[in-house]
CSV table of C-alpha atoms in Angstrom, one decimal:
chain,number,residue,atom,x,y,z
A,1,MET,CA,-8.6,61.6,62.7
A,2,ARG,CA,-10.3,60.9,65.2
A,3,LYS,CA,-8.8,58.1,67.8
A,4,LEU,CA,-11.0,55.3,67.9
A,5,LEU,CA,-11.5,54.6,72.4
A,6,ASN,CA,-13.6,52.2,73.2
A,7,THR,CA,-16.9,51.7,73.0
A,8,ILE,CA,-17.8,50.9,76.1
A,9,TYR,CA,-21.0,47.3,76.7
A,10,VAL,CA,-23.4,47.2,79.2
A,11,THR,CA,-24.7,43.9,79.2
A,12,ASN,CA,-25.8,42.2,82.9
A,13,GLU,CA,-29.1,44.1,83.3
A,14,LEU,CA,-28.7,44.4,87.4
A,15,THR,CA,-25.6,47.7,86.5
A,16,TYR,CA,-25.4,50.7,87.6
A,17,LEU,CA,-23.9,52.8,86.2
A,18,THR,CA,-23.3,55.8,88.5
A,19,LEU,CA,-19.8,58.8,88.9
A,20,ASP,CA,-16.7,59.3,90.4
A,21,GLY,CA,-14.7,61.8,90.0
A,22,GLU,CA,-12.9,61.2,86.3
A,23,ASN,CA,-14.3,57.8,86.2
A,24,LEU,CA,-17.5,55.7,84.7
A,25,VAL,CA,-18.4,53.3,87.7
A,26,CYS,CA,-20.3,49.9,87.0
A,27,LYS,CA,-22.0,49.0,90.3
A,28,ILE,CA,-24.4,45.3,90.8
A,29,ASP,CA,-25.9,45.5,94.6
A,30,GLY,CA,-24.0,48.7,95.3
A,31,GLU,CA,-20.3,47.0,94.8
A,32,VAL,CA,-18.2,48.4,92.5
A,33,LYS,CA,-17.4,45.7,89.8
A,34,LEU,CA,-15.5,48.3,87.2
A,35,ARG,CA,-14.4,51.8,87.2
A,36,ILE,CA,-13.2,53.4,83.8
A,37,PRO,CA,-11.4,57.1,83.2
A,38,PHE,CA,-13.3,59.2,80.9
A,39,GLU,CA,-10.7,59.8,78.6
A,40,ASN,CA,-10.7,56.3,77.6
A,41,ILE,CA,-14.0,55.8,76.4
A,42,GLU,CA,-15.6,57.9,73.6
A,43,ASN,CA,-19.1,55.5,73.6
A,44,ILE,CA,-21.8,53.9,76.0
A,45,VAL,CA,-24.3,51.3,75.0
A,46,CYS,CA,-26.4,50.3,78.0
A,47,PHE,CA,-28.4,46.6,77.7
A,48,ASN,CA,-29.5,47.2,81.4
A,49,TYR,CA,-32.6,47.9,83.2
A,50,VAL,CA,-31.3,49.9,86.1
A,51,GLY,CA,-30.1,52.7,84.8
A,52,CYS,CA,-27.7,55.1,85.5
A,53,SER,CA,-27.3,58.2,88.0
A,54,PRO,CA,-27.9,61.4,86.9
A,55,ALA,CA,-24.0,63.0,87.6
A,56,LEU,CA,-23.1,59.8,84.9
A,57,MET,CA,-25.7,61.7,82.8
A,58,GLY,CA,-25.0,64.9,82.6
A,59,LYS,CA,-20.8,64.2,82.6
A,60,CYS,CA,-20.4,62.2,79.1
A,61,VAL,CA,-23.8,65.2,77.7
A,62,SER,CA,-20.3,67.7,79.1
A,63,LYS,CA,-18.1,65.2,77.4
A,64,THR,CA,-19.8,64.0,74.6
A,65,ILE,CA,-20.2,60.8,74.8
A,66,PRO,CA,-23.2,59.6,74.0
A,67,ILE,CA,-25.2,56.7,76.3
A,68,ASN,CA,-27.4,54.2,74.3
A,69,PHE,CA,-30.1,52.4,76.1
A,70,ILE,CA,-31.4,48.8,74.3
A,71,SER,CA,-32.8,46.3,75.6
A,72,PRO,CA,-31.5,42.7,76.7
A,73,GLN,CA,-32.6,41.8,73.5
A,74,GLY,CA,-31.4,44.1,71.7
A,75,LYS,CA,-34.1,47.1,71.1
A,76,PHE,CA,-33.1,50.6,70.6
A,77,LEU,CA,-35.2,52.8,73.2
A,78,ALA,CA,-33.4,56.4,74.0
A,79,LYS,CA,-30.0,58.1,73.8
A,80,VAL,CA,-29.0,61.1,76.7
A,81,CYS,CA,-26.4,63.2,74.4
A,82,GLY,CA,-25.0,66.4,74.5
A,83,GLU,CA,-25.7,69.1,72.0
A,84,THR,CA,-24.9,69.0,68.7
A,85,LYS,CA,-22.2,70.6,67.4
A,86,GLY,CA,-21.8,72.5,64.5
A,87,ASN,CA,-23.1,75.7,63.8
A,88,VAL,CA,-27.0,75.7,63.0
A,89,PHE,CA,-26.3,76.7,60.0
A,90,LEU,CA,-25.5,72.8,58.7
A,91,ARG,CA,-28.5,71.8,60.3
A,92,VAL,CA,-30.6,74.2,58.6
A,93,ALA,CA,-29.1,73.2,55.0
A,94,GLN,CA,-29.5,70.1,56.0
A,95,ILE,CA,-33.7,70.3,56.8
A,96,ASP,CA,-33.4,72.2,53.2
A,97,LYS,CA,-31.6,70.1,51.7
A,98,PHE,CA,-33.3,66.7,52.7
A,99,ARG,CA,-36.9,68.5,52.8
A,100,GLU,CA,-37.1,68.5,48.6
A,101,GLN,CA,-36.0,65.0,48.8
A,102,ASP,CA,-32.6,64.3,47.2
A,103,LEU,CA,-33.3,61.8,45.0
A,104,ILE,CA,-30.2,61.4,43.5
A,105,LEU,CA,-28.7,60.5,47.4
A,106,ALA,CA,-30.8,58.1,47.8
A,107,GLN,CA,-30.2,56.8,44.5
A,108,ASN,CA,-26.4,55.8,45.4
A,109,THR,CA,-27.1,55.0,48.9
A,110,MET,CA,-29.4,52.2,47.6
A,111,ALA,CA,-26.9,51.8,44.8
A,112,ALA,CA,-24.3,50.9,47.1
A,113,LYS,CA,-26.1,48.9,48.7
A,114,PHE,CA,-26.9,46.3,46.7
A,115,SER,CA,-23.1,46.4,44.8
A,116,ASN,CA,-21.9,45.9,48.6
A,117,THR,CA,-24.5,42.7,48.6
A,118,ARG,CA,-23.4,41.4,45.4
A,119,GLN,CA,-19.1,42.2,46.9
A,120,LEU,CA,-20.7,39.6,50.2
A,121,ILE,CA,-22.3,37.0,47.7
A,122,ARG,CA,-19.2,36.9,45.5
A,123,ARG,CA,-17.0,36.5,48.9
A,124,THR,CA,-18.5,33.7,49.9
A,125,LEU,CA,-18.7,32.0,46.3
A,126,HIS,CA,-15.1,32.3,45.7
A,127,ASP,CA,-14.3,30.4,49.5
A,128,ASN,CA,-17.2,27.8,48.6
A,129,ALA,CA,-16.8,26.8,44.4
A,130,ARG,CA,-19.8,24.0,44.6
A,131,LEU,CA,-21.8,27.4,45.3
A,132,LYS,CA,-20.5,29.0,41.8
A,133,ASP,CA,-23.4,26.9,40.0
A,134,ASP,CA,-26.0,27.1,42.0
A,135,GLU,CA,-29.4,28.4,40.0
A,136,ALA,CA,-30.9,30.6,43.0
A,137,ILE,CA,-27.9,32.3,43.5
A,138,LYS,CA,-27.4,33.8,40.2
A,139,LYS,CA,-30.8,34.6,39.7
A,140,VAL,CA,-30.3,36.8,43.1
A,141,MET,CA,-26.9,38.3,41.6
A,142,GLU,CA,-29.4,39.2,38.4
A,143,VAL,CA,-31.5,41.1,40.4
A,144,LEU,CA,-28.6,42.7,42.4
A,145,ASP,CA,-27.4,43.8,38.6
A,146,SER,CA,-30.4,45.3,37.0
A,147,GLY,CA,-31.3,46.6,40.9
A,148,ILE,CA,-28.7,49.3,39.9
A,149,ASP,CA,-30.0,50.2,36.8
A,150,LYS,CA,-33.3,50.4,37.7
A,151,ILE,CA,-32.1,52.6,40.7
A,152,TYR,CA,-31.2,55.4,38.9
A,153,GLU,CA,-34.3,54.9,36.5
A,154,ALA,CA,-36.3,56.1,39.1
A,155,LYS,CA,-38.0,59.4,39.2
A,156,SER,CA,-38.9,59.4,42.9
A,157,LEU,CA,-38.3,58.0,46.9
A,158,GLU,CA,-41.2,56.0,47.0
A,159,GLU,CA,-39.6,54.1,43.7
A,160,VAL,CA,-36.4,53.6,45.0
A,161,ILE,CA,-37.4,52.2,48.1
A,162,GLY,CA,-40.1,49.7,45.9
A,163,ILE,CA,-36.6,48.6,44.3
A,164,GLU,CA,-35.2,48.7,47.1
A,165,GLY,CA,-37.5,45.8,48.9
A,166,ASN,CA,-37.7,43.9,45.9
A,167,CYS,CA,-33.8,43.7,45.8
A,168,ALA,CA,-33.8,43.0,49.8
A,169,GLN,CA,-36.4,39.8,49.5
A,170,ASN,CA,-34.0,38.6,46.7
A,171,TYR,CA,-31.3,38.3,48.7
A,172,PHE,CA,-32.7,36.9,52.3
A,173,SER,CA,-34.2,34.4,50.4
A,174,ILE,CA,-30.2,32.7,49.5
A,175,PHE,CA,-29.3,34.6,52.4
A,176,ASP,CA,-29.0,30.5,54.5
A,177,LYS,CA,-27.1,29.4,51.5
A,178,LEU,CA,-24.5,31.7,52.2
A,179,ILE,CA,-23.9,29.7,56.1
A,180,THR,CA,-21.9,26.8,54.6
A,181,ASN,CA,-21.2,25.2,57.8
A,182,GLN,CA,-23.2,22.6,57.6
A,183,LYS,CA,-22.7,21.7,61.3
A,184,VAL,CA,-24.3,25.1,61.9
A,185,PRO,CA,-28.2,23.6,64.2
A,186,PHE,CA,-29.9,26.8,62.4
A,187,THR,CA,-31.9,27.3,59.5
A,188,PHE,CA,-32.9,31.1,57.6
A,189,GLU,CA,-36.1,31.2,55.9
A,190,LEU,CA,-37.1,34.8,55.8
A,191,ARG,CA,-36.3,37.8,57.6
A,192,SER,CA,-38.0,38.5,60.7
A,193,LYS,CA,-37.9,42.1,62.7
A,194,ARG,CA,-40.3,42.8,64.8
A,195,PRO,CA,-39.4,40.5,66.6
A,196,PRO,CA,-37.2,38.1,65.3
A,197,LEU,CA,-38.4,34.0,64.8
A,198,ASP,CA,-35.1,32.6,64.7
A,199,PRO,CA,-31.8,32.9,66.3
A,200,VAL,CA,-30.0,34.3,62.2
A,201,ASN,CA,-32.9,37.2,62.8
A,202,ALA,CA,-31.9,37.7,66.5
A,203,MET,CA,-28.5,38.0,65.4
A,204,LEU,CA,-28.6,40.4,62.3
A,205,SER,CA,-31.3,42.6,64.7
A,206,PHE,CA,-28.7,42.7,67.0
A,207,VAL,CA,-25.9,43.4,65.2
A,208,TYR,CA,-28.1,46.9,63.1
A,209,THR,CA,-29.1,47.9,66.1
A,210,LEU,CA,-25.3,48.5,67.4
A,211,LEU,CA,-24.1,49.6,63.7
A,212,THR,CA,-27.1,52.0,64.0
A,213,SER,CA,-26.0,53.4,67.3
A,214,GLU,CA,-22.6,53.8,66.5
A,215,TYR,CA,-24.3,55.7,63.4
A,216,ALA,CA,-26.4,58.0,65.2
A,217,ALA,CA,-23.4,58.3,67.5
A,218,ALA,CA,-21.1,59.4,64.6
A,219,LEU,CA,-23.9,62.0,63.0
A,220,GLU,CA,-23.9,63.8,66.0
A,221,THR,CA,-20.2,64.6,66.3
A,222,VAL,CA,-19.8,66.4,62.9
A,223,GLY,CA,-22.9,68.8,63.6
A,224,LEU,CA,-25.5,66.5,61.5
A,225,ASP,CA,-29.5,65.6,62.9
A,226,SER,CA,-29.3,62.0,63.0
A,227,TYR,CA,-33.8,61.8,63.1
A,228,ILE,CA,-33.7,63.8,59.6
A,229,GLY,CA,-32.9,61.7,56.9
A,230,TYR,CA,-33.7,61.5,53.2
A,231,CYS,CA,-34.8,57.5,52.6
A,232,HIS,CA,-36.5,57.1,55.9
A,233,ALA,CA,-38.9,58.5,56.8
A,234,LEU,CA,-39.6,61.1,59.8
A,235,ARG,CA,-40.8,59.2,63.0
A,236,SER,CA,-40.4,59.9,66.7
A,237,GLY,CA,-37.0,58.8,68.2
A,238,ARG,CA,-35.8,57.1,65.6
A,239,SER,CA,-32.4,57.8,64.2
A,240,SER,CA,-34.1,58.1,60.3
A,241,LEU,CA,-30.5,59.3,59.3
A,242,ALA,CA,-28.4,57.3,60.4
A,243,CYS,CA,-30.5,55.0,59.1
A,244,ASP,CA,-30.1,55.7,55.9
A,245,LEU,CA,-26.4,55.8,56.0
A,246,VAL,CA,-26.7,51.8,57.8
A,247,GLU,CA,-27.9,50.8,54.6
A,248,GLU,CA,-24.9,51.2,52.8
A,249,ALA,CA,-23.1,49.0,55.5
A,250,ARG,CA,-25.8,46.7,55.7
A,251,CYS,CA,-23.4,44.3,54.1
A,252,ILE,CA,-20.5,44.8,57.6
A,253,ALA,CA,-23.5,43.4,60.1
A,254,GLU,CA,-24.6,40.5,57.9
A,255,ARG,CA,-20.8,39.0,56.5
A,256,PHE,CA,-20.2,39.2,60.1
A,257,VAL,CA,-23.0,37.2,61.5
A,258,ILE,CA,-22.5,34.9,58.4
A,259,THR,CA,-19.0,33.8,60.0
A,260,LEU,CA,-19.6,34.0,63.4
A,261,LEU,CA,-22.5,31.2,62.2
A,262,ASN,CA,-19.7,29.5,60.8
A,263,LEU,CA,-17.1,29.4,63.0
A,264,GLN,CA,-19.6,28.3,65.2
A,265,ILE,CA,-18.8,30.8,67.8
A,266,VAL,CA,-22.5,31.5,68.7
A,267,GLY,CA,-24.5,28.4,69.2
A,268,GLU,CA,-28.3,27.0,70.5
A,269,LYS,CA,-27.0,28.1,73.8
A,270,ASP,CA,-26.6,31.6,73.0
A,271,PHE,CA,-30.4,32.1,72.2
A,272,GLU,CA,-34.1,32.4,74.9
A,273,LYS,CA,-37.2,31.3,73.1
A,274,GLN,CA,-40.5,33.5,74.5
A,275,ILE,CA,-43.5,32.3,74.7
A,276,SER,CA,-44.4,34.7,72.2
A,277,GLY,CA,-42.2,33.0,69.3
A,278,ALA,CA,-39.9,36.5,69.7
A,279,VAL,CA,-36.1,34.8,69.9
A,280,TRP,CA,-33.2,37.0,71.5
A,281,LEU,CA,-29.5,36.5,71.9
A,282,ASN,CA,-29.3,35.8,75.6
A,283,ASP,CA,-26.3,37.3,78.5
A,284,GLU,CA,-24.1,34.5,77.0
A,285,GLY,CA,-24.9,35.3,73.3
A,286,ARG,CA,-24.4,39.2,73.3
A,287,LYS,CA,-21.3,38.7,75.3
A,288,LYS,CA,-19.8,36.4,72.9
A,289,VAL,CA,-20.9,38.6,70.1
A,290,LEU,CA,-20.0,41.9,71.4
A,291,THR,CA,-16.7,41.1,72.2
A,292,ARG,CA,-16.0,39.7,68.8
A,293,TRP,CA,-18.2,43.1,67.0
A,294,GLN,CA,-15.1,45.3,69.3
A,295,GLU,CA,-12.4,43.2,67.5
A,296,LYS,CA,-14.0,43.7,64.5
A,297,LYS,CA,-13.7,47.2,64.4
A,298,ARG,CA,-10.5,47.3,65.2
A,299,SER,CA,-9.7,45.5,62.2
A,300,ASP,CA,-7.6,47.8,59.1
A,301,PHE,CA,-10.0,48.2,56.0
A,302,MET,CA,-8.4,50.6,52.8
A,303,HIS,CA,-11.2,52.9,53.1
A,304,PRO,CA,-12.0,53.8,49.4
A,305,TYR,CA,-12.6,56.8,48.9
A,306,LEU,CA,-9.9,58.2,51.4
A,307,LYS,CA,-7.6,56.0,50.0
A,308,GLN,CA,-6.1,55.2,52.9
A,309,LYS,CA,-6.4,52.1,56.2
A,310,ILE,CA,-8.4,52.7,58.8
A,311,PRO,CA,-10.3,50.8,61.7
A,312,LEU,CA,-12.9,49.5,60.4
A,313,GLY,CA,-15.0,50.9,63.6
A,314,LEU,CA,-14.1,54.6,62.3
A,315,LEU,CA,-16.2,54.0,58.7
A,316,PRO,CA,-19.3,56.6,60.8
A,317,TYR,CA,-17.3,58.5,61.1
A,318,VAL,CA,-15.7,59.4,57.9
A,319,GLN,CA,-19.2,58.6,56.3
A,320,SER,CA,-20.3,61.3,58.6
A,321,ASN,CA,-18.2,63.6,57.8
A,322,LEU,CA,-18.2,63.4,54.3
A,323,LEU,CA,-22.0,63.5,54.6
A,324,ALA,CA,-21.8,66.8,56.4
A,325,LYS,CA,-19.1,67.7,53.6
A,326,TYR,CA,-21.8,67.5,50.7
A,327,VAL,CA,-24.7,68.8,52.9
A,328,ARG,CA,-22.7,72.1,53.0
A,329,GLY,CA,-21.8,72.3,49.5
A,330,GLU,CA,-18.1,71.8,49.8
A,331,MET,CA,-19.2,68.5,47.8
A,332,GLU,CA,-21.1,68.0,44.8
A,333,SER,CA,-21.9,64.6,45.8
A,334,TYR,CA,-21.9,62.5,48.5
A,335,PRO,CA,-19.4,59.1,48.3
A,336,PRO,CA,-21.5,56.5,49.3
A,337,PHE,CA,-19.4,53.7,50.7
A,338,LEU,CA,-17.7,51.2,48.4
A,339,LEU,CA,-16.6,47.2,49.6
A,340,LYS,CA,-13.9,46.9,46.8
């Protein structure tokens, strides 16, 4: 089992990363602020504009440590990583399997997403009895239930995507009800992505980006091409396969955001609004979210397929390995992640 090491998040926009022997060095205005041995690092996520030295990038490539560049607002920009692990036959098998639209794989992924969304809602209902008779929530649960049946009746990927879109729209129509702490100063009306138009959307987009980055890194380690997916269309610069696998794990990001809001860990002062109307986490807000995200990744849970406890941070690597086994023909079907 892979050892869960540290993901290094660089949040200061003026930080410059460089190399010193076997150490990653963080500098601000030429002054060394932090020195970390590479043996303790598995991934680097940069929210800075200054960048890093070519020598550091070369070192990270040799040690298969991906460097992800994300704007301070949370938009994925680029990734530096080494050569894809594994043999060429796995990548050829991936292209062959996904080229003909692996419908059952897409159906299983979306069905798992709907099931996990139901579990998230049920957990909220369990903790808040007053919501159990809410008619809007009941309706959404019915939509998700029927969505799972409709997914397996779909005859094309386009139908699957259409069903997913309808279920997602219904789910987000009641998302604000899941934020149960009446003292939270934010409201959520609808999902807005590019750009997010309110604090809740800003947090969702930010955590989705983190999770997608981690899945992309995991896929690289098992030899799969993260840019060739089976649901999301090919697009230059987008890790389509990582976006596919994230679908079944979005519930984790959403529950995480709900928890931060209900516990009032993130507040009004942690956001900034642009003239354009876009709302982003500020530097302090990002630090709060990233600190809690690291803690979340170290928490253990029972993996439904492996039947053993693993840190949540290893979920992308476990699912990537299972998908690789399916692509190689070692498994008849890919077992998606299901909340229990």
